[in-house]
Coordinates of C-alpha atoms in Angstrom, one line a residue:
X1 CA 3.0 -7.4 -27.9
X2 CA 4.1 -3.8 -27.4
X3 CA 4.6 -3.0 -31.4
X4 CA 0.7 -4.8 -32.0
X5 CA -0.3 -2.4 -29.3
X6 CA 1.1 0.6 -30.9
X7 CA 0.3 -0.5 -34.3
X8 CA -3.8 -0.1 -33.7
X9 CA -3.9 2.4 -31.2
X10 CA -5.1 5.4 -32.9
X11 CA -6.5 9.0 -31.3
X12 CA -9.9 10.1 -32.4
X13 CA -10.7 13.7 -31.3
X14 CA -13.8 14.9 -31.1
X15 CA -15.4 18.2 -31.0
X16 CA -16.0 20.1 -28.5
X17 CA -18.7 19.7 -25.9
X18 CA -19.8 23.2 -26.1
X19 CA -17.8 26.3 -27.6
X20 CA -14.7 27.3 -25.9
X21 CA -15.4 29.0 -23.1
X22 CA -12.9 31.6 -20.9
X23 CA -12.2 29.3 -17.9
X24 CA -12.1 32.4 -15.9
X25 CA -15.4 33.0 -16.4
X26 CA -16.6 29.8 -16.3
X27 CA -19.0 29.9 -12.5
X28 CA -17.7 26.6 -9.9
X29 CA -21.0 25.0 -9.3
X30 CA -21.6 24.3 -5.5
X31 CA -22.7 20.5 -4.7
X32 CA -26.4 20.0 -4.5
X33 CA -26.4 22.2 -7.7
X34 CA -27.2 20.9 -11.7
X35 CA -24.0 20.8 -14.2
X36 CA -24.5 22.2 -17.0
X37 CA -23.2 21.0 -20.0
X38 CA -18.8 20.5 -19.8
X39 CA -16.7 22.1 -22.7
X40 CA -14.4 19.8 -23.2
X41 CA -11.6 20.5 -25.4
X42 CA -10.7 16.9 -26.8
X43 CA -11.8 13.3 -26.1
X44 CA -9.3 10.8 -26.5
X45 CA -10.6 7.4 -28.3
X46 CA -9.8 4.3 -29.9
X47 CA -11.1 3.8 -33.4
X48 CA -12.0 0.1 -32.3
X49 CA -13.2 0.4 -29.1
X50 CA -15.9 3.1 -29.8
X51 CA -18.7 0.5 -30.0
X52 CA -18.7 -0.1 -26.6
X53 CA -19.9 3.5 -26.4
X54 CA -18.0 4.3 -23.2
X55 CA -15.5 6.4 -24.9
X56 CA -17.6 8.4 -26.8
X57 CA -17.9 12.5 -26.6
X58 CA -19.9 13.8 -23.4
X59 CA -21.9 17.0 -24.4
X60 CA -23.8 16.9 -21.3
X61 CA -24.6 15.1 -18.5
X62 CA -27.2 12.2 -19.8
X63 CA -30.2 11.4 -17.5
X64 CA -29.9 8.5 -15.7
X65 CA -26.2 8.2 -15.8
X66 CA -23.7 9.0 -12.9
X67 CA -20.3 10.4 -13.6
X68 CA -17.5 10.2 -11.8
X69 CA -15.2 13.3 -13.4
X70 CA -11.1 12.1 -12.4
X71 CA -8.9 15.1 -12.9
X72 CA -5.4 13.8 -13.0
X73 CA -2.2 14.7 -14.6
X74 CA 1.0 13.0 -16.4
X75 CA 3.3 13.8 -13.5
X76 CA 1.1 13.1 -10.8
X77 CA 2.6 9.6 -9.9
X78 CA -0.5 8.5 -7.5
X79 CA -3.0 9.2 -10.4
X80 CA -0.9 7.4 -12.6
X81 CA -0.4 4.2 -9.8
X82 CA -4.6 4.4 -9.4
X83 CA -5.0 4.0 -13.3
X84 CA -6.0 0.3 -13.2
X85 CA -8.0 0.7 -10.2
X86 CA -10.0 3.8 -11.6
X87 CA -10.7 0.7 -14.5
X88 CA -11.8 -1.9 -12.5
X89 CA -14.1 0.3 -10.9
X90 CA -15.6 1.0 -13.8
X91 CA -15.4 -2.2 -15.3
X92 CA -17.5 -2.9 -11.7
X93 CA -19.9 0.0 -12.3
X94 CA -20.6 0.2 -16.2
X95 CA -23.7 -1.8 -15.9
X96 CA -25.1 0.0 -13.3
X97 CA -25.1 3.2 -15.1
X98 CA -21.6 5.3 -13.5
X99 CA -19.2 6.2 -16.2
X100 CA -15.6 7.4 -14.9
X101 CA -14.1 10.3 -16.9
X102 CA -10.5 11.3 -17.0
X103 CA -9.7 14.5 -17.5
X104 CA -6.2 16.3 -17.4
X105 CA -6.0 20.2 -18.4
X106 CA -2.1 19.3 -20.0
X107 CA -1.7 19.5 -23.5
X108 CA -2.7 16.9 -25.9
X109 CA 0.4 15.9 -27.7
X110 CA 2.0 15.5 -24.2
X111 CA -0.7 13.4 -22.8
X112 CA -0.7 11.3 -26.3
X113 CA 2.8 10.6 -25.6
X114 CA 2.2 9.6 -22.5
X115 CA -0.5 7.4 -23.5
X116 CA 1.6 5.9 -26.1
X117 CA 4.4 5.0 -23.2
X118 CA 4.8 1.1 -22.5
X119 CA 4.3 -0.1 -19.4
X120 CA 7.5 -2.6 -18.1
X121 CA 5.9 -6.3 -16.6
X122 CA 7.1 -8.2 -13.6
X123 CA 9.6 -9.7 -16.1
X124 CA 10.7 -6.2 -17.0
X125 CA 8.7 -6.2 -20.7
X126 CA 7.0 -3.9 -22.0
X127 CA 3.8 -5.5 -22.7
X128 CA 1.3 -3.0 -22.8
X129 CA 0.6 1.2 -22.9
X130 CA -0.5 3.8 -20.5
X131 CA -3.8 3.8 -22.3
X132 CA -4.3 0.3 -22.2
X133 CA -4.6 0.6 -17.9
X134 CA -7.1 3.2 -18.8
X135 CA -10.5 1.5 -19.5
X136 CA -12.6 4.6 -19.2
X137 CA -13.0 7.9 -21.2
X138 CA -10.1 10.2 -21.4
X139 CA -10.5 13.8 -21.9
X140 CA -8.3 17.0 -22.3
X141 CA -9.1 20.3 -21.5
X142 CA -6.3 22.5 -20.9
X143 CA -7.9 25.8 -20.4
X144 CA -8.9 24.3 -17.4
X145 CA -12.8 25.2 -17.6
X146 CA -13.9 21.7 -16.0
X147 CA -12.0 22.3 -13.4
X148 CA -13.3 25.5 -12.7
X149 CA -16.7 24.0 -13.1
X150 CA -16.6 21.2 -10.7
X151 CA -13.9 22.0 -8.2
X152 CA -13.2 24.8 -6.0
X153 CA -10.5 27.0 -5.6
X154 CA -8.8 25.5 -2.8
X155 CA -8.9 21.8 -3.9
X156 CA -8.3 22.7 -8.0
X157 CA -4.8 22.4 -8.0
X158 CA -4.5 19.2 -6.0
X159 CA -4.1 16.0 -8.4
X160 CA -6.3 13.4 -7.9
X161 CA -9.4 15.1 -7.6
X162 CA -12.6 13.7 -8.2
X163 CA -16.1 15.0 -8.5
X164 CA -19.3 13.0 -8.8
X165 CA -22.4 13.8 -10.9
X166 CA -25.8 12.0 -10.1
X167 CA -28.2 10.9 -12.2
X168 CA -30.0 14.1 -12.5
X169 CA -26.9 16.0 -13.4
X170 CA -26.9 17.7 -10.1
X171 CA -23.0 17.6 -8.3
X172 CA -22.8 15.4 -4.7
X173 CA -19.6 14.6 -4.1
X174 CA -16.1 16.8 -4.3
X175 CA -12.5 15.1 -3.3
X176 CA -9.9 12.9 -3.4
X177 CA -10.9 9.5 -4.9
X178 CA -9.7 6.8 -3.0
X179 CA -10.3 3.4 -4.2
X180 CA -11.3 2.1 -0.8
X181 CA -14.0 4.8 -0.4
X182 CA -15.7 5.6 -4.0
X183 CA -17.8 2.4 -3.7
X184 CA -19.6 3.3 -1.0
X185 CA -20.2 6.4 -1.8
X186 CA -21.3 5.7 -5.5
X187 CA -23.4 2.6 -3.7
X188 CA -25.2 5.5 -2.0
X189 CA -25.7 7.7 -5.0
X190 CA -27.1 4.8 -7.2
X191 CA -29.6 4.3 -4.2
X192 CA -30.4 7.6 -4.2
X193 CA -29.7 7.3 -0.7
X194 CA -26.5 10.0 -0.8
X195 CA -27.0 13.0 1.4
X196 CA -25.3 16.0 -0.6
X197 CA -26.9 18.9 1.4
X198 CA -25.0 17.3 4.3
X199 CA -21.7 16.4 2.8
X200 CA -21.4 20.0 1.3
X201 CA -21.6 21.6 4.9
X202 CA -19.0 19.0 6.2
X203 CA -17.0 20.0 2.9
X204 CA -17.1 23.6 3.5
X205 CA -15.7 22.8 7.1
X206 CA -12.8 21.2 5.0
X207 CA -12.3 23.9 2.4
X208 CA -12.2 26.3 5.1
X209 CA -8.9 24.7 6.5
X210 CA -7.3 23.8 3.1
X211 CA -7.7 27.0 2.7
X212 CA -5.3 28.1 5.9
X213 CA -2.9 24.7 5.2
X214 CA -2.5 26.7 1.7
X215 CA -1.9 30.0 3.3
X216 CA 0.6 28.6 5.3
X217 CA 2.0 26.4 2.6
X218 CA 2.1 29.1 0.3
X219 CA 3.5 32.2 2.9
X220 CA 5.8 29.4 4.5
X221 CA 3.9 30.1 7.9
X222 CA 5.4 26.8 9.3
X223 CA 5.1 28.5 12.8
X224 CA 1.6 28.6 12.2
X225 CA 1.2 25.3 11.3
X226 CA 3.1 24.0 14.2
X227 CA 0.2 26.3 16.4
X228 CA -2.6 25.6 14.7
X229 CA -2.1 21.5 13.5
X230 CA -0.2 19.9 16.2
X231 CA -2.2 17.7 17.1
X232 CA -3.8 16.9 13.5
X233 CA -1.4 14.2 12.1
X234 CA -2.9 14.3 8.7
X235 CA -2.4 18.1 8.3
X236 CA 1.0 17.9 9.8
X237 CA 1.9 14.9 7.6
X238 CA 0.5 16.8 4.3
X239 CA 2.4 20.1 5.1
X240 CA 5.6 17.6 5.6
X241 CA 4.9 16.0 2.5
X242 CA 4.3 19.4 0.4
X243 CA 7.9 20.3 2.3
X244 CA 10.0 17.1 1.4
X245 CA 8.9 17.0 -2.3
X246 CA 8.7 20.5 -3.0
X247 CA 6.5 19.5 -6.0
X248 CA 6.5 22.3 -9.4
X249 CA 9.5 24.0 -6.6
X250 CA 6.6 26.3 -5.3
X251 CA 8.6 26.3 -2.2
X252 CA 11.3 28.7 -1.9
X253 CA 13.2 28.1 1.3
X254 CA 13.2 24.5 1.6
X255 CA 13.4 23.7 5.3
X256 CA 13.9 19.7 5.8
X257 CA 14.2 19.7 9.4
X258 CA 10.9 21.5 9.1
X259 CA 9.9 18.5 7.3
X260 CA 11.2 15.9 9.5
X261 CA 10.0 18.0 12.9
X262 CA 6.2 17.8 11.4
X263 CA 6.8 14.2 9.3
X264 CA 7.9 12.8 12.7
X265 CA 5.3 14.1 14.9
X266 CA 2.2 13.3 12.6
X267 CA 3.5 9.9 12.6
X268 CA 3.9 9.3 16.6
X269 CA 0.8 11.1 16.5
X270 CA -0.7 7.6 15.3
X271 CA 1.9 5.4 17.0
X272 CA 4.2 4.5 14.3
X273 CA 1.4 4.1 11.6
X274 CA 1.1 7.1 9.5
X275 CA 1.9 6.2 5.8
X276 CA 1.8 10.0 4.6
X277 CA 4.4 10.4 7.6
X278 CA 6.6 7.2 6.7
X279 CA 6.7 8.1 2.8
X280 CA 8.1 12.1 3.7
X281 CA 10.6 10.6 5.9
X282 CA 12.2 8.5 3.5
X283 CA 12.3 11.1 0.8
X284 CA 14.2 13.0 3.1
X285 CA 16.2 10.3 3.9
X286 CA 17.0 9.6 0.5
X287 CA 17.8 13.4 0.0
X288 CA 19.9 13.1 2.4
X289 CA 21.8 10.1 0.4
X290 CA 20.6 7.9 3.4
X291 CA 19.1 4.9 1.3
X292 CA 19.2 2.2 3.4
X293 CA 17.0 4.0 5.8
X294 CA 15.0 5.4 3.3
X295 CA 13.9 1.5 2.4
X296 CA 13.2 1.0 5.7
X297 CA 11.3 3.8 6.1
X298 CA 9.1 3.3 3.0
X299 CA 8.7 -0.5 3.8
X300 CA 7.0 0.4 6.4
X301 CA 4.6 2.9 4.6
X302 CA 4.3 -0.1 2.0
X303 CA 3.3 -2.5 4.9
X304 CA 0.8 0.2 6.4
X305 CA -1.0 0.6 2.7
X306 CA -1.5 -3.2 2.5
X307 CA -3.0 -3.6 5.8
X308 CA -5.1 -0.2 6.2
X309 CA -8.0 0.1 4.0
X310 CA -7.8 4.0 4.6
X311 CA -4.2 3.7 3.3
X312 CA -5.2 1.2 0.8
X313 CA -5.4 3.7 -2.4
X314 CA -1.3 4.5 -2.1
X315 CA 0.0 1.2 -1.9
X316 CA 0.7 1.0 -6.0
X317 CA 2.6 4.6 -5.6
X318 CA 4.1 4.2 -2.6
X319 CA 5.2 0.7 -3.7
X320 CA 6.9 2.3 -6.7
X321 CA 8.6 4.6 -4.5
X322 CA 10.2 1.6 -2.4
X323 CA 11.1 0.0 -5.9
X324 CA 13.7 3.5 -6.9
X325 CA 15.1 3.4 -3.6
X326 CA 16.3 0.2 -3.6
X327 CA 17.6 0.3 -7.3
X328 CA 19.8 3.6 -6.1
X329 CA 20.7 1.6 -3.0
X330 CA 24.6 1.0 -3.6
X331 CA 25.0 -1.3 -0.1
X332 CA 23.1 -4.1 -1.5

């Protein structure tokens, strides 16, 4: 099956949306503003499926139509775990009019590859590619312009990010699309029932203290975070996450018991039950060549995501996670 997929799948690239612009220059609209027309670089198609008019070229944003714009990337592991949810969701919302865009600012010939790469079965076959979990239109813009557009400073470089464009081109909704919560929201949009003058003042609230998690994140303030978040187990549990995986190494003094101290407290901050918390510990554990506690810790985080709906949207990564632990587990 994998050398029939491979055989048809072809890349179609359109022009661009607009003429390249300087992303620098490119304004970030504020939600409860009108978008104005995206300059995407490339669209990614297949020659077959174009018919079915989902994968065709955006110039700008059609009337009537709600977009939901998915920035991801190739090595961001939870947007890649969420791709076959992002398609049901859209497979559950094409005929009411919401078309999900992905969009990554890579390069294309990396993200081709990547879309090219087979996917391994329960039974360990490959069976099927990257692109074949992605039933909705893929994009690539790597100067980064969209992302300028849609998201602000202080959420641009987090991957997944998600913005949502109503159907009078006007921007509601900025953030991290969880699978759980983008129905209800979209159900509100399509009823033109979605307060965006509201969300943007809670969302300003939100940027405001990204903005000082990222100061400390980025000045490794951790005494500051230990003052300031204490008692905020998700802050506590991000900082610890940003700690344990050090992520593009934009950490320079790796502290793990740093890690642990915060990873430890955000989780007995909700009794046991914080998956963020859970998943940090056992990458620590497993730094630590500790692997047999490491799959007990990230059972747990698995057990968490398939009970909470608020955890819901990690279960695919965090199940992966559980799945390379206990293949490097030499105590079997």
């Amino acid at each position: 099956m994998l050398a029939t997929a491979l055989s048809v799948f072809t890349i179609a690239l359109a022009a661009p949306a607009a003429p390249a612009q300087n992303s620098a220059a490119v304004e970030t609209v504020p939600i409860g503003d009108r978008v104005p027309a995206m300059a995407i670089e490339h669209w990614i198609q297949v020659s077959d499926l174009d018919s079915r008019g989902r994968y065709e070229p955006i110039k700008e944003p059609k009337p009537g139509t709600v977009y939901v714009v998915d920035f991801w990337a190739t090595w961001c592991v939870p947007c890649i775990a969420a791709m076959d949810k992002v398609s049901a969701l859209q497979d559950r919302y094409e005929d009411k009019g919401v078309r999900f865009v992905g969009l990554t600012d890579e390069s294309l010939p990396l993200v081709v590859r990547f879309l090219r790469s087979p996917v391994k079965g329960e039974d360990g076959q490959a069976q099927r590619t990257q692109f074949d979990r992605a039933r909705f239109t893929l994009g690539v813009d790597p100067d980064g312009s969209t992302a300028r557009q849609l998201l602000p400073d202080e959420v641009r470089s987090i991957r997944p990010q998600a913005a949502i464009i109503d159907g009078k081109g006007t921007l509601v909704w900025v953030g991290l699309p969880k699978a759980e919560e983008l129905p209800e929201i979209l159900d509100a949009v399509l009823a033109g029932t979605w307060d965006a003058d509201a969300y943007a003042e809670r969302f300003e609230r939100e940027l405001a203290i990204q903005a000082e998690k990222d100061r400390i994140m980025a000045e490794e303030d951790w005494a500051a975070a230990k003052e300031q978040f204490w008692d905020d187990a998700d802050l506590l549990g991000k900082i610890a996450f940003g700690i344990a995986f050090n992520f593009g190494g934009r950490i320079q003094n790796v502290d793990p018991s740093v890690a642990f101290e915060y990873a430890s407290r955000a989780n007995e901050l909700l009794d046991g039950k914080n998956a963020y918390a859970l998943h940090s510990l056992a990458k620590l554990a497993a730094n630590d060549g500790n692997l047999a506690q490491a799959v007990e810790l990230q059972e747990r985080a698995v057990e968490i995501c398939r009970t909470d709906p608020t955890a819901a949207g990690f279960l695919d990564y965090y199940a992966s996670t559980l799945d390379e632990y206990r293949a490097a587990r030499t105590d079997k």
